[in-house]
Structure formats: structure tokens, C-alpha cells
Short mmCIF file of C-alpha atoms in Angstrom, two decimals:
data_model
loop_
_atom_site.label_atom_id
_atom_site.label_comp_id
_atom_site.label_asym_id
_atom_site.label_seq_id
_atom_site.Cartn_x
_atom_site.Cartn_y
_atom_site.Cartn_z
CA MET Q 27 -40.53 114.17 223.29
CA ASP Q 28 -37.28 115.37 221.78
CA ASP Q 29 -36.08 118.66 223.28
CA HIS Q 30 -34.49 119.67 219.91
CA SER Q 31 -37.81 119.69 218.13
CA ASN Q 32 -38.47 123.28 219.21
CA THR Q 33 -35.01 124.62 218.20
CA PRO Q 34 -35.30 127.17 215.34
CA PRO Q 35 -33.19 126.44 212.20
CA PRO Q 36 -29.90 128.38 211.85
CA LEU Q 37 -29.96 131.62 209.87
CA PRO Q 38 -28.26 131.44 206.39
CA LEU Q 39 -24.81 132.96 206.14
CA PRO Q 40 -24.67 136.25 204.18
CA ALA Q 41 -23.45 135.84 200.61
CA VAL Q 42 -19.85 136.90 200.08
CA THR Q 43 -19.46 139.09 196.98
CA ARG Q 44 -16.02 138.68 195.41
CA VAL Q 45 -14.79 142.03 194.06
CA GLY Q 46 -12.23 141.92 191.22
CA TYR Q 47 -8.82 143.51 191.49
CA LEU Q 48 -9.59 146.28 188.99
CA ARG Q 49 -12.78 147.24 190.80
CA ARG Q 50 -11.10 147.14 194.22
CA HIS Q 51 -8.49 149.60 193.00
CA TRP Q 52 -11.19 151.78 191.41
CA ARG Q 53 -13.08 151.89 194.72
CA GLY Q 54 -9.91 152.71 196.69
CA GLN Q 55 -10.09 149.45 198.62
CA LEU Q 56 -6.45 148.52 198.07
CA PRO Q 57 -3.67 149.67 200.39
CA LEU Q 58 -2.28 153.06 199.48
CA ALA Q 59 1.25 151.74 198.90
CA GLN Q 60 -0.06 149.06 196.53
CA SER Q 61 -2.22 151.57 194.65
CA TRP Q 62 0.71 153.92 194.18
CA TRP Q 63 3.75 151.73 193.63
CA LEU Q 64 2.17 148.78 191.85
CA ASN Q 65 -0.87 150.17 190.05
CA CYS Q 66 0.47 153.61 189.22
CA VAL Q 67 4.25 153.62 189.08
CA LEU Q 68 5.05 150.07 187.95
CA LEU Q 69 2.08 149.77 185.60
CA SER Q 70 2.90 153.17 184.00
CA LEU Q 71 6.48 152.11 183.37
CA LEU Q 72 5.29 148.85 181.86
CA PHE Q 73 2.74 150.64 179.67
CA GLY Q 74 5.36 153.15 178.53
CA ALA Q 75 7.78 150.39 177.55
CA VAL Q 76 5.12 148.48 175.62
CA ASN Q 77 4.04 151.73 173.93
CA VAL Q 78 7.60 152.51 172.82
CA LEU Q 79 8.18 148.97 171.56
CA ALA Q 80 4.86 148.85 169.71
CA GLN Q 81 5.20 152.22 168.01
CA GLY Q 82 8.92 151.74 167.38
CA GLY Q 83 8.29 148.36 165.81
CA ALA Q 84 5.51 149.77 163.63
CA ALA Q 85 7.71 152.69 162.57
CA ALA Q 86 10.61 150.36 161.70
CA ASN Q 87 8.37 148.17 159.56
CA THR Q 88 8.75 149.49 156.01
CA ASP Q 89 5.47 147.82 155.04
CA VAL Q 90 3.51 149.93 157.54
CA GLY Q 91 2.46 153.39 156.44
CA LEU Q 92 1.90 156.52 158.46
CA GLN Q 93 -1.85 156.01 158.33
CA MET Q 94 -1.41 152.80 160.31
CA LEU Q 95 0.97 154.56 162.70
CA ALA Q 96 -1.60 157.29 163.23
CA LEU Q 97 -4.20 154.63 164.04
CA VAL Q 98 -1.82 152.88 166.44
CA ALA Q 99 -1.04 156.19 168.16
CA ALA Q 100 -4.73 157.02 168.47
CA LEU Q 101 -5.51 153.61 169.99
CA VAL Q 102 -2.56 153.95 172.38
CA GLY Q 103 -3.80 157.38 173.39
CA LEU Q 104 -7.33 156.07 174.00
CA PHE Q 105 -6.10 153.14 176.06
CA GLY Q 106 -3.75 155.46 177.93
CA LEU Q 107 -6.65 157.75 178.82
CA MET Q 108 -8.64 154.82 180.21
CA LEU Q 109 -5.62 153.51 182.15
CA ARG Q 110 -4.74 156.89 183.64
CA SER Q 111 -8.34 157.50 184.69
CA TRP Q 112 -8.44 154.12 186.46
CA GLN Q 113 -5.08 154.74 188.15
CA LEU Q 114 -5.81 158.26 189.39
CA VAL Q 115 -9.36 157.67 190.61
CA GLY Q 116 -8.27 154.56 192.55
CA LEU Q 117 -5.23 156.36 193.99
CA TRP Q 118 -7.34 159.36 195.01
CA ARG Q 119 -9.89 157.18 196.78
CA SER Q 120 -7.28 155.00 198.47
CA ALA Q 121 -5.54 158.13 199.75
CA GLY Q 122 -8.85 159.34 201.20
CA ARG Q 123 -9.38 156.04 203.04
CA HIS Q 124 -5.81 156.03 204.32
CA GLY Q 125 -5.92 159.58 205.62
CA GLY Q 126 -3.09 161.24 207.44
CA GLY Q 127 0.00 162.78 205.95
CA TRP Q 128 0.61 159.97 203.47
CA GLY Q 129 -2.92 160.21 202.21
CA THR Q 130 -2.59 163.94 201.64
CA ALA Q 131 0.75 163.45 199.92
CA ALA Q 132 -0.74 160.74 197.73
CA ARG Q 133 -3.56 163.06 196.63
CA VAL Q 134 -1.05 165.80 195.77
CA LEU Q 135 0.89 163.26 193.71
CA ALA Q 136 -2.35 162.12 192.05
CA ALA Q 137 -3.14 165.72 191.07
CA LEU Q 138 0.35 166.29 189.69
CA PHE Q 139 0.23 162.91 187.97
CA GLY Q 140 -3.07 163.90 186.38
CA LEU Q 141 -1.67 167.20 185.09
CA SER Q 142 1.35 165.46 183.58
CA GLU Q 143 -0.88 162.90 181.92
CA MET Q 144 -2.94 165.67 180.37
CA MET Q 145 0.25 166.94 178.78
CA VAL Q 146 1.10 163.43 177.56
CA LEU Q 147 -2.35 162.99 176.07
CA TRP Q 148 -2.05 166.39 174.40
CA SER Q 149 1.28 165.37 172.86
CA ILE Q 150 -0.25 162.09 171.65
CA GLY Q 151 -3.08 164.04 170.05
CA LEU Q 152 -0.55 166.33 168.38
CA MET Q 153 1.36 163.29 167.13
CA VAL Q 154 -1.80 161.76 165.69
CA SER Q 155 -2.54 165.05 163.92
CA GLN Q 156 1.01 165.26 162.50
CA LEU Q 157 0.90 161.62 161.41
CA SER Q 158 -2.40 162.17 159.63
CA VAL Q 159 -1.04 165.16 157.72
CA ALA Q 160 2.18 163.32 156.87
CA ALA Q 161 0.20 160.25 155.78
CA LYS Q 162 -1.46 162.32 153.06
CA GLU Q 163 1.93 163.29 151.65
CA GLN Q 164 3.18 159.73 151.98
CA GLU Q 165 0.16 158.55 150.01
CA ARG Q 166 1.71 160.16 146.91
CA TRP Q 167 4.52 157.64 147.20
CA SER Q 168 2.22 154.64 146.80
CA HIS Q 169 2.42 154.80 143.00
CA TYR Q 170 5.20 152.48 141.89
CA THR Q 171 5.60 149.36 139.77
CA VAL Q 172 7.96 146.43 140.16
CA SER Q 173 8.07 144.11 137.16
CA ILE Q 174 10.33 141.89 135.07
CA ALA Q 175 11.65 143.55 131.90
CA ALA Q 176 10.22 142.30 128.62
CA ASP Q 177 13.52 140.62 127.71
CA GLY Q 178 13.85 139.11 131.19
CA SER Q 179 17.26 140.72 131.73
CA SER Q 180 16.38 142.99 134.64
CA LEU Q 181 13.90 143.86 137.34
CA ASP Q 182 12.32 147.24 136.61
CA ALA Q 183 11.34 149.36 139.62
CA ARG Q 184 9.69 152.63 138.65
CA GLY Q 185 7.89 155.34 140.56
CA TYR Q 186 8.14 156.70 144.09
CA ILE Q 187 9.78 154.68 146.84
CA GLY Q 188 6.64 154.14 148.90
CA VAL Q 189 5.41 151.84 151.63
CA GLY Q 190 6.24 148.23 150.77
CA PHE Q 191 8.64 149.20 147.95
CA ALA Q 192 11.63 147.42 149.48
CA SER Q 193 9.64 144.28 150.19
CA ALA Q 194 8.27 144.18 146.64
CA VAL Q 195 11.75 144.51 145.09
CA ILE Q 196 13.37 142.01 147.44
CA HIS Q 197 10.58 139.47 146.95
CA ALA Q 198 10.83 139.81 143.14
CA LEU Q 199 14.62 139.41 143.15
CA GLU Q 200 14.43 136.32 145.34
CA ALA Q 201 11.62 134.87 143.23
CA HIS Q 202 13.77 135.26 140.08
CA PRO Q 203 17.33 134.24 141.10
CA ALA Q 204 18.60 134.44 137.51
CA ILE Q 205 18.10 138.23 137.45
CA ARG Q 206 21.18 140.19 138.46
CA ARG Q 207 20.23 143.72 137.44
CA LEU Q 208 17.89 146.17 139.18
CA HIS Q 209 16.78 148.90 136.78
CA ILE Q 210 15.46 151.76 138.89
CA ASP Q 211 13.79 155.04 137.89
CA SER Q 212 12.51 157.05 140.84
CA LEU Q 213 12.14 160.57 142.19
CA GLY Q 214 12.77 159.29 145.71
CA GLY Q 215 10.41 158.78 148.62
CA ASP Q 216 10.56 156.91 151.91
CA ILE Q 217 14.09 156.75 153.32
CA GLY Q 218 13.19 153.77 155.51
CA ASN Q 219 12.37 151.65 152.47
CA ALA Q 220 15.47 152.97 150.72
CA GLU Q 221 17.68 152.01 153.67
CA ARG Q 222 16.19 148.52 153.84
CA LEU Q 223 16.72 147.87 150.13
CA ALA Q 224 20.21 149.40 150.30
CA ALA Q 225 21.15 147.04 153.15
CA TYR Q 226 19.87 144.10 151.09
CA LEU Q 227 21.91 145.07 148.02
CA GLN Q 228 25.03 145.90 149.98
CA GLY Q 229 25.24 142.37 151.29
CA ARG Q 230 24.70 140.76 147.88
CA THR Q 231 27.48 141.69 145.49
CA GLN Q 232 26.00 139.74 142.57
CA PHE Q 233 23.47 142.50 141.90
CA GLU Q 234 24.06 145.59 139.77
CA VAL Q 235 21.87 148.68 139.67
CA LEU Q 236 21.16 150.64 136.47
CA VAL Q 237 19.82 154.17 136.18
CA ASP Q 238 19.12 155.45 132.67
CA GLY Q 239 16.44 157.95 133.66
CA GLU Q 240 15.86 159.81 136.92
CA CYS Q 241 17.26 158.81 140.30
CA ALA Q 242 16.67 161.43 142.97
CA SER Q 243 16.73 161.75 146.74
CA ALA Q 244 16.24 158.36 148.44
CA CYS Q 245 16.84 156.59 145.12
CA THR Q 246 20.49 157.68 145.21
CA ARG Q 247 20.86 155.81 148.51
CA ILE Q 248 19.72 152.56 146.88
CA PHE Q 249 21.96 153.11 143.86
CA SER Q 250 25.05 153.79 145.97
CA ALA Q 251 24.66 150.54 147.92
CA ALA Q 252 25.30 148.23 144.96
CA ARG Q 253 28.76 147.00 144.07
CA THR Q 254 28.21 147.59 140.34
CA ARG Q 255 26.56 150.93 139.65
CA LEU Q 256 25.71 151.63 136.01
CA LEU Q 257 24.48 154.86 134.50
CA GLY Q 258 22.72 155.09 131.14
CA PRO Q 259 23.50 157.85 128.60
CA ASP Q 260 20.45 159.78 129.80
CA GLY Q 261 20.81 158.84 133.47
CA ARG Q 262 20.51 161.64 136.03
CA MET Q 263 21.47 161.55 139.72
CA ASP Q 264 19.92 164.21 141.96
CA PHE Q 265 21.22 164.51 145.54
CA HIS Q 266 19.90 166.56 148.44
CA GLN Q 267 19.43 166.54 152.20
CA GLY Q 268 16.47 164.37 153.18
CA ARG Q 269 13.73 165.67 155.42
CA ALA Q 270 11.33 164.21 157.94
CA LEU Q 271 7.60 164.22 157.31
CA ILE Q 272 7.05 164.74 161.05
CA ALA Q 273 8.68 167.65 162.86
CA ASN Q 274 10.03 166.19 166.11
CA ARG Q 275 13.40 165.48 167.64
CA PHE Q 276 13.30 161.75 166.97
CA SER Q 277 12.60 162.31 163.27
CA ALA Q 278 15.38 164.91 163.10
CA TYR Q 279 17.72 162.39 164.72
CA LEU Q 280 16.80 159.75 162.15
CA VAL Q 281 17.37 162.15 159.26
CA GLU Q 282 20.82 163.05 160.58
CA HIS Q 283 21.62 159.41 161.24
CA TYR Q 284 20.70 158.42 157.69
CA ARG Q 285 22.76 161.33 156.33
CA GLN Q 286 25.83 160.15 158.22
CA VAL Q 287 25.34 156.57 157.04
CA PHE Q 288 24.93 157.71 153.43
CA SER Q 289 27.96 160.00 153.69
CA GLY Q 290 29.99 157.03 154.85
CA VAL Q 291 28.82 154.93 151.89
CA LEU Q 292 29.71 157.69 149.42
CA ALA Q 293 33.13 158.13 151.01
CA ALA Q 294 33.76 154.38 150.87
CA ASN Q 295 32.87 154.43 147.17
CA GLY Q 296 35.48 157.12 146.55
CA ALA Q 297 33.59 160.41 146.83
CA SER Q 298 35.53 163.47 147.93
CA ALA Q 299 34.61 165.55 150.96
CA GLU Q 300 33.62 168.39 148.61
CA PHE Q 301 31.29 166.13 146.63
CA ILE Q 302 29.66 164.86 149.83
CA ARG Q 303 29.20 168.42 151.03
CA LYS Q 304 27.45 169.36 147.79
CA ALA Q 305 25.34 166.19 147.89
CA PHE Q 306 23.67 167.30 151.12
CA GLU Q 307 23.93 171.06 150.70
CA LYS Q 308 20.49 171.51 149.13
CA SER Q 309 17.12 170.47 150.49
CA GLY Q 310 13.43 170.50 149.68
CA ASP Q 311 12.85 170.82 145.93
CA GLN Q 312 16.47 171.87 145.29
CA PHE Q 313 18.93 169.22 144.07
CA TYR Q 314 22.60 168.83 143.26
CA ARG Q 315 22.91 167.15 139.84
CA PRO Q 316 26.54 166.24 139.11
CA ALA Q 317 27.75 165.80 135.54
CA THR Q 318 28.65 162.30 134.40
CA ALA Q 319 32.35 163.10 134.71
CA GLU Q 320 31.86 164.08 138.37
CA LEU Q 321 29.94 160.88 139.06
CA PHE Q 322 32.81 158.84 137.61
CA ALA Q 323 35.50 160.87 139.39
CA ASN Q 324 33.82 160.41 142.78
CA GLY Q 325 33.07 156.71 142.44
CA VAL Q 326 29.31 157.19 142.36
CA VAL Q 327 29.10 155.20 139.11
CA THR Q 328 31.37 152.32 138.11
CA GLY Q 329 30.44 152.24 134.43
CA LEU Q 330 28.21 153.66 131.74
CA LEU Q 331 25.92 151.29 129.82
CA ALA Q 332 25.11 152.24 126.22
CA ASP Q 333 23.95 149.98 123.40
CA GLY Q 334 24.69 146.91 125.51
CA HIS Q 335 28.32 147.89 126.19
CA VAL Q 336 29.70 149.05 129.55
CA TYR Q 337 32.16 151.94 129.13
CA THR Q 338 34.79 153.15 131.56
CA GLU Q 339 35.17 156.86 132.21
CA ALA Q 340 37.94 157.25 129.62
CA GLU Q 341 36.06 155.20 127.02
CA TRP Q 342 32.85 157.13 127.48
CA ASP Q 343 34.67 160.46 127.26
CA ARG Q 344 35.67 159.46 123.73
CA GLU Q 345 32.35 157.87 122.84
CA LYS Q 346 29.65 160.03 124.38
CA TYR Q 347 29.21 162.66 121.67
CA ARG Q 348 29.27 160.11 118.88
CA TYR Q 349 26.61 158.18 120.77
CA ARG Q 350 24.46 161.24 121.38
CA ALA Q 351 24.85 162.44 117.81
CA SER Q 352 23.82 159.05 116.42
CA HIS Q 353 20.87 158.72 118.79
CA ASP Q 354 18.62 161.48 120.05
CA GLY Q 355 21.06 164.36 119.45
CA CYS Q 356 20.78 164.35 115.64
CA PRO Q 357 17.79 163.65 113.39
CA ALA Q 358 17.60 160.02 112.27
CA GLU Q 359 17.87 160.94 108.60
CA TYR Q 360 21.41 162.20 109.20
CA GLY Q 361 22.53 158.76 110.40
CA ALA Q 362 24.42 157.85 107.21
CA VAL Q 363 26.74 160.83 107.77
CA ILE Q 364 26.91 160.93 111.58
CA ARG Q 365 27.92 157.29 111.89
CA VAL Q 366 31.10 157.77 109.84
CA LEU Q 367 32.11 161.24 111.07
CA PRO Q 368 34.86 160.17 113.53
CA THR Q 369 36.71 158.14 110.89
CA ALA Q 370 35.79 159.79 107.58
CA TRP Q 371 35.58 163.43 108.66
CA PRO Q 372 37.51 163.77 111.96
CA SER Q 373 37.74 167.57 111.92
CA VAL Q 374 33.98 167.86 111.41
CA ALA Q 375 33.45 165.31 114.20
CA ARG Q 376 35.64 167.32 116.58
CA SER Q 377 33.73 170.49 115.79
CA LEU Q 378 30.38 168.74 116.32
CA HIS Q 379 31.53 167.22 119.61
CA ALA Q 380 32.73 170.61 120.85
CA GLN Q 381 29.37 172.18 120.03
CA MET Q 382 27.50 169.35 121.74
CA ALA Q 383 29.73 169.66 124.80
CA SER Q 384 28.84 173.33 124.97
CA ALA Q 385 25.14 172.53 124.59
CA GLU Q 386 25.40 169.95 127.38
CA LEU Q 387 25.87 172.75 129.91
CA ASP Q 388 22.42 174.15 129.08
CA GLU Q 389 19.97 173.17 131.86
CA ASP Q 390 17.01 173.86 129.57
CA VAL Q 391 16.55 170.41 127.99
CA ALA Q 392 14.45 171.65 125.07
CA HIS Q 393 16.98 174.38 124.25
CA ARG Q 394 19.87 171.92 124.59
CA LEU Q 395 18.27 169.49 122.14
CA ALA Q 396 17.61 172.31 119.69
CA GLN Q 397 21.27 173.38 119.89
CA GLU Q 398 22.43 169.80 119.36
CA ARG Q 399 20.22 169.38 116.29
CA LEU Q 400 21.46 172.69 114.90
CA ALA Q 401 25.06 171.52 115.38
CA CYS Q 402 24.21 168.25 113.61
CA GLY Q 403 22.70 170.17 110.72
CA ARG Q 404 25.88 172.22 110.35
CA ALA Q 405 28.04 169.10 110.43
CA VAL Q 406 25.92 167.30 107.83
CA GLY Q 407 25.86 170.43 105.67
CA THR Q 408 29.65 170.65 105.80
CA VAL Q 409 30.06 167.00 104.81
CA THR Q 410 27.41 167.25 102.10
CA PHE Q 411 29.04 170.28 100.49
CA ALA Q 412 32.48 168.68 100.67
CA SER Q 413 31.05 165.51 99.10
CA TYR Q 414 29.69 167.47 96.13
CA TRP Q 415 33.33 167.98 95.17
CA ARG Q 416 34.49 164.45 96.00
CA ALA Q 417 31.67 161.98 95.27
CA GLY Q 418 31.84 159.70 92.25
CA ASP Q 419 29.61 160.40 89.24
CA ASP Q 420 27.21 157.54 90.06
CA GLY Q 421 26.79 158.56 93.70
CA LEU Q 422 26.29 162.19 92.69
CA ARG Q 423 23.66 161.26 90.11
CA GLY Q 424 21.76 159.09 92.61
CA TYR Q 425 21.82 161.97 95.08
CA ALA Q 426 20.51 164.41 92.42
CA GLU Q 427 17.65 162.05 91.56
CA ASP Q 428 16.70 161.90 95.24
CA GLN Q 429 16.88 165.70 95.45
CA ARG Q 430 14.50 166.04 92.53
CA ALA Q 431 12.07 163.59 94.15
CA ILE Q 432 12.32 165.50 97.46
CA ALA Q 433 11.62 168.84 95.76
CA MET Q 434 8.54 167.41 94.03
CA LEU Q 435 7.36 165.83 97.31
CA LEU Q 436 7.63 169.14 99.15
CA ARG Q 437 5.99 171.09 96.31
CA ASP Q 438 3.04 168.71 96.05
CA GLN Q 439 2.49 167.69 99.70
CA VAL Q 440 3.78 170.63 101.75
CA SER Q 441 4.25 173.91 99.84
CA PRO Q 442 6.42 175.55 97.16
CA GLU Q 443 7.95 177.63 99.94
CA SER Q 444 9.20 174.49 101.71
CA CYS Q 445 10.66 173.30 98.39
CA ALA Q 446 12.61 176.54 98.04
CA HIS Q 447 13.78 176.45 101.69
CA HIS Q 448 15.06 172.91 101.22
CA ALA Q 449 17.02 173.84 98.09
CA ARG Q 450 18.77 176.63 100.01
CA GLY Q 451 19.44 174.43 103.06
CA GLU Q 452 17.04 176.39 105.30
CA SER Q 453 14.67 175.05 107.98
CA PHE Q 454 10.93 174.62 107.43
CA VAL Q 455 7.91 172.70 108.78
CA LEU Q 456 7.36 169.30 107.19
CA GLY Q 457 3.86 168.42 108.39
CA THR Q 458 2.44 165.08 107.21
CA ALA Q 459 5.24 164.54 104.68
CA ALA Q 460 7.86 164.22 107.44
CA GLU Q 461 8.40 160.46 107.26
CA ALA Q 462 8.65 160.29 103.47
CA TYR Q 463 11.00 163.30 103.47
CA ARG Q 464 13.32 161.75 106.07
CA LEU Q 465 13.52 158.44 104.23
CA ARG Q 466 14.50 160.25 101.02
CA ILE Q 467 17.10 162.39 102.82
CA ASP Q 468 18.63 159.32 104.43
CA HIS Q 469 18.85 157.55 101.06
CA ALA Q 470 20.25 160.63 99.32
CA LEU Q 471 22.99 161.19 101.91
CA HIS Q 472 23.96 157.55 101.80
CA GLN Q 473 24.38 157.64 98.02
CA LEU Q 474 26.36 160.87 98.13
CA THR Q 475 28.74 160.12 100.99
CA ASP Q 476 29.26 156.35 100.69
CA GLY Q 477 32.98 155.72 100.29
CA VAL Q 478 33.84 159.43 100.47
CA ASP Q 479 35.97 160.99 103.19
CA ALA Q 480 38.13 164.04 103.85
CA ARG Q 481 41.11 162.43 102.09
CA THR Q 482 39.20 161.87 98.84
CA ALA Q 483 40.54 164.12 96.08
CA ARG Q 484 38.29 166.87 94.75
CA VAL Q 485 36.92 166.42 91.25
CA PRO Q 486 37.47 169.53 89.10
CA ILE Q 487 34.48 170.96 87.24
CA GLY Q 488 36.40 172.25 84.24
CA THR Q 489 35.38 174.78 81.60
CA ALA Q 490 33.36 172.20 79.63
CA GLY Q 491 31.28 171.40 82.70
CA VAL Q 492 30.67 175.07 83.47
CA ALA Q 493 29.67 175.73 79.85
CA GLU Q 494 27.16 172.86 79.94
CA LEU Q 495 25.75 174.17 83.21
CA ARG Q 496 25.34 177.70 81.86
CA ARG Q 497 23.60 176.38 78.75
CA ALA Q 498 21.06 174.55 80.91
CA GLN Q 499 20.51 177.60 83.11
CA VAL Q 500 19.80 179.82 80.10
CA ALA Q 501 17.39 177.26 78.68
CA ILE Q 502 15.32 177.00 81.87
CA GLU Q 503 12.45 179.45 82.27
CA PRO Q 504 10.58 179.55 85.60
CA PRO Q 505 7.13 177.90 85.14
CA ALA Q 506 4.06 180.08 85.53
CA ALA Q 507 2.26 179.70 88.84
CA ALA Q 508 -1.16 178.11 88.78
CA GLY Q 509 -3.83 180.75 88.29
CA THR Q 510 -1.28 183.38 87.21
CA ALA Q 511 -2.02 185.30 84.04
CA ARG Q 512 0.37 184.69 81.11
CA GLY Q 513 3.29 187.08 81.24
CA SER Q 514 2.90 187.97 84.91
CA ALA Q 515 5.70 187.11 87.36
CA ALA Q 516 5.27 184.01 89.52
CA PRO Q 517 5.81 184.32 93.30
CA ALA Q 518 9.49 183.92 94.19
CA PRO Q 519 9.17 180.62 96.16
CA VAL Q 520 7.09 179.03 93.40
CA ALA Q 521 9.57 180.18 90.76
CA ALA Q 522 12.57 178.97 92.79
CA CYS Q 523 11.01 175.56 93.37
CA GLY Q 524 10.02 175.15 89.72
CA ARG Q 525 13.43 176.27 88.52
CA ASP Q 526 15.18 173.79 90.81
CA ILE Q 527 13.07 170.85 89.60
CA ALA Q 528 13.48 171.90 85.96
CA MET Q 529 17.26 172.24 86.28
CA LEU Q 530 17.62 168.82 87.88
CA ASP Q 531 15.35 167.34 85.20
CA ASP Q 532 17.39 168.87 82.39
CA LEU Q 533 20.79 167.92 83.79
CA LEU Q 534 19.72 164.35 84.60
CA LYS Q 535 18.44 163.86 81.05
CA LEU Q 536 21.73 164.81 79.45
CA PRO Q 537 23.66 161.98 77.78
CA ALA Q 538 26.32 160.57 80.03
CA SER Q 539 29.63 162.38 79.53
CA PRO Q 540 32.33 164.04 81.63
CA ALA Q 541 30.83 167.47 80.78
CA SER Q 542 27.28 166.54 81.80
CA ALA Q 543 28.52 164.95 85.05
CA ALA Q 544 30.57 168.08 85.80
CA ALA Q 545 27.56 170.31 85.04
CA LEU Q 546 25.40 168.36 87.52
CA ARG Q 547 28.16 168.60 90.13
CA GLY Q 548 28.51 172.35 89.49
CA TYR Q 549 24.77 172.91 89.84
CA LEU Q 550 24.61 171.15 93.21
CA ILE Q 551 27.53 173.26 94.42
CA GLU Q 552 26.04 176.56 93.26
CA ARG Q 553 22.60 175.50 94.51
CA VAL Q 554 23.79 175.97 98.12
CA GLY Q 555 25.84 179.10 97.45
CA GLY Q 556 29.18 177.56 96.45
CA SER Q 557 31.51 179.03 93.84
CA LEU Q 558 33.02 177.19 90.87
CA SER Q 559 35.70 179.72 90.03
CA ALA Q 560 38.46 177.88 91.90
CA SER Q 561 37.74 174.69 89.98
CA LEU Q 562 37.97 176.00 86.43
CA ARG Q 563 40.71 174.64 84.25
#
């Protein structure tokens, strides 16, 4: 019999449970030095570096908005809370196992470390709150459009400079290499996007930037970066000191850094120290808006684009009032006169330009336009009156026929009062007859002033012409107003309108002769308050 048959089987070895590194630290099973130096100090430094790189990279990305930054900060804060809890609990427990003076010291450090981390977490929470508030303001900047102009000549960028603005413009320019002009109209926005687009333009001298509307705040940074900087006749540049959406030292540093960079660009373009000071003197909703002459003098603009032609400073100084008078400054129906003022009536042109220069100083746009139109009216009135004396008989007759048609139009479609106001050269409301009235005025002025200028000799009226005029005036009786009893006086405006139409009718029906032509000329002169006494012979 085998002696081993009665030997009991060996007992099974106890199962060895493998505890992970994270759990061992959590339980305090790691050496105190390892828990402190490796898991607390080194890991905190590594986490801090990754945090700075991640948030710095997100902040530098102009396609990432503050909402995303707020989310990143919140996630970093949450992860940081979990990490700090794991570090401190493990350190506290390891210090308890270690005991002695080092253990006590480690627990004191853990407590201090915990207090400091509470402050860090509080600052992260504050940052998230500030980012959330700033993100709402930044959201206003998301409304912009980047598109190719209808004629394909430029890339139009309009609206606020928001998140992704620079990328959208750069992508469009690179997708259409034939386009060389960026046409921008913006009230400003994100300086980071502005800086990125400015850096892109500064390194590519083939591009030119045009502003013929509003360019404010961060928009001026983009404009100043281009080699060719064009302003339209109605272009406006508004400068001020930028501001940070988040109130902290890093944001303040960035704002100051961008200001210094922009100041350097302006100085390199030719701006004076005084101009640069004014450019950043105002902040918030306050802006410094230099006049066009200042923009030229300080190298902010290199040319002015109007009607397809680029003007230098000296050229535009001569051209600007003629341009404004022939465009939005004067009513379109005055175009026949305004276009020839500088050559045909230079003294009238100088007077008009002086009045428009004075009006240009008015910051109230509506009031400025009203003053410009009033100045145009005076200039056209001066030329019209002078042309009564100088126009040929055919031109004068064509003008009189148009005046009769205008008077009848106003009487029938507006009011007798408007007819009377027109005859006296006074202002009135046109209403629905505005377009027809303007077309007639334009045609009338063209007939009267075509080929006439300040050097044209005056045509004398003569005694025969005056006699013919007085005969017609005596023969005309004011027509009775509708609904007015026979023999009663008609209202003054009705009578004046009827008399004007009747006089023009009578004089235009006269057989052609020097006397009848002189009578018509005399009537038009007296119609606006002129005197014939100096022309009698």
C-alpha cells in the first residue's frame, strides 16, 4: 500500500487581486514621496501646461467663439476638480500611513494645497461666467456676409467682424484668384479676426481694400493693412481704442498689444503722432472720424474712388464738390445745369462749392443734405435767371412751353397753391406728381441753358418787347375759381396759377417776331421778380 495515498491535497493559493495605480494612490498605498512629487506636484504642472496650451490655442483660433471657450473652461474646471480630489485624498491617506513628521507635514501641505485649489476653481468658475456673458455680446457679431459682387470685380464683406470672418474672406479670395479688391463695410467686431485678416493682406500686395460706407473700430485695422487703400465719396473711417470683452489682465495685455501694433502700422503708412493719439483717444461708443483731407494727409488712404476713377488728394480736392453736386448733393432734375457749372458758370460753381464745404462740417447728415440741396437750388436759380437774358429765342420758347406744362401738371395733379409756389421759385410738396415734375424740369433746364454760359451776351428786351408784354398783361383776366360766384374774387393762389398759365398761353400763341420773343423773355424775367428797366432801349 502506497504511503502517499493518505496525504491530504495541498490547499489552493489565495487569489492575488491586482490594484490599479489610480486606486492605489486613492487608497494611500503608494509611498508618500511618490504621492507628493509625482502624483501631486509633477502631475499638477503637467495639467497646468496642457490647460494653458488648450485654452490658449482655442482663444487664438479665430473660428472658435467665446461660447466654445466657455465650454472648454467648464470642462477643464470639472476635470481639474476630479484630479485635485484624487490627488489630495491619496496624499492625505498616504501621509497617515507614513506617520511621523513627514506625514504631518504632508497633511499640512495637502490642506494648503486644497485651499489653493478652491481658489483656482473659484477663478475658473468666474472665468466661465465672464465668458458666458461676453459670448452673448459676441453673438451680435455673427451677422455678416461675404460674397462676390454682381459684376465680379470685388469681394464684398459686410456686417460685423465676427467669429470665422477672417477665414470666410481668406477662403473666398483664394477661391477666386482673379479678384484683387476687398470691398468692406463694417462697424467693427472681433479684433482677433481683424488681426488675422490684416496679416493676410499685409503679406499680399496685390490686394486693395475699398471703403465707400462705414468702416469702424476693428475694420480700420483691416483697411490699414492693405497696400492700396481706397475710400469712396461717402466712405467714413471711425477710430477708437478697442476694448476687451473679458475684464482680466491677459485681455488688457492683448488690447494694449494690438494698439501698439496698429499704431506702428499707422505710423508706417505716414500718420502723424497727433493723428495716432486722436485715433485711440476715444473708446466705447465714441469715435474719432477724420475728414477725407486728414485721411489723405496721414497716409490712411492712398486714393479716392469715384465713378470708376481713382483720384489723388489734389485731384479730389478739385473734384469733390462737383461730384457731390452732380450725385446725391443736388436733385437729379438739376443735372443739366450742375454738370456744366465749373466750365460755363465758374463763379456760380465756386459759390456752390463754398456752401457745400460749409455744409460738410455739419455732423447732422439730414441737415447737411438739406443745406446742400438748398445751395443747389440757389445755384440753379442764379443760372436760370441769367439764362433768361442770354438764351436764344428757340431755347427760351421751349423752356416756356415746358413751364406751361409744369404749371398745368401742378394745378391738376397737386394743387393751385403748388402751381403758384413754382412760378415764384418757392418750395412745395410734390406728392405723386414728383417724377413727372422732375422730368419736365430737367427737360426745361436743358432747353434753356444748352449752349449758354456766363460769357454769352445779354439779349436786350427793348421798348417793343415791353409794349407787347404789357398788352398781354392787360388782356389777361384771372379765371374764376371753380364753384365761385360770378364777380367774386378767386383765391390768390388759384388766381396766380391761372394768370401764369394764361400769360404763357397768350405769349406762346403770338406770331413769331422779335417783339413777341422779347415779350416772352420779359415775362419770364418778371415772373421771378426781375426788372426790365435796365434793358429798355
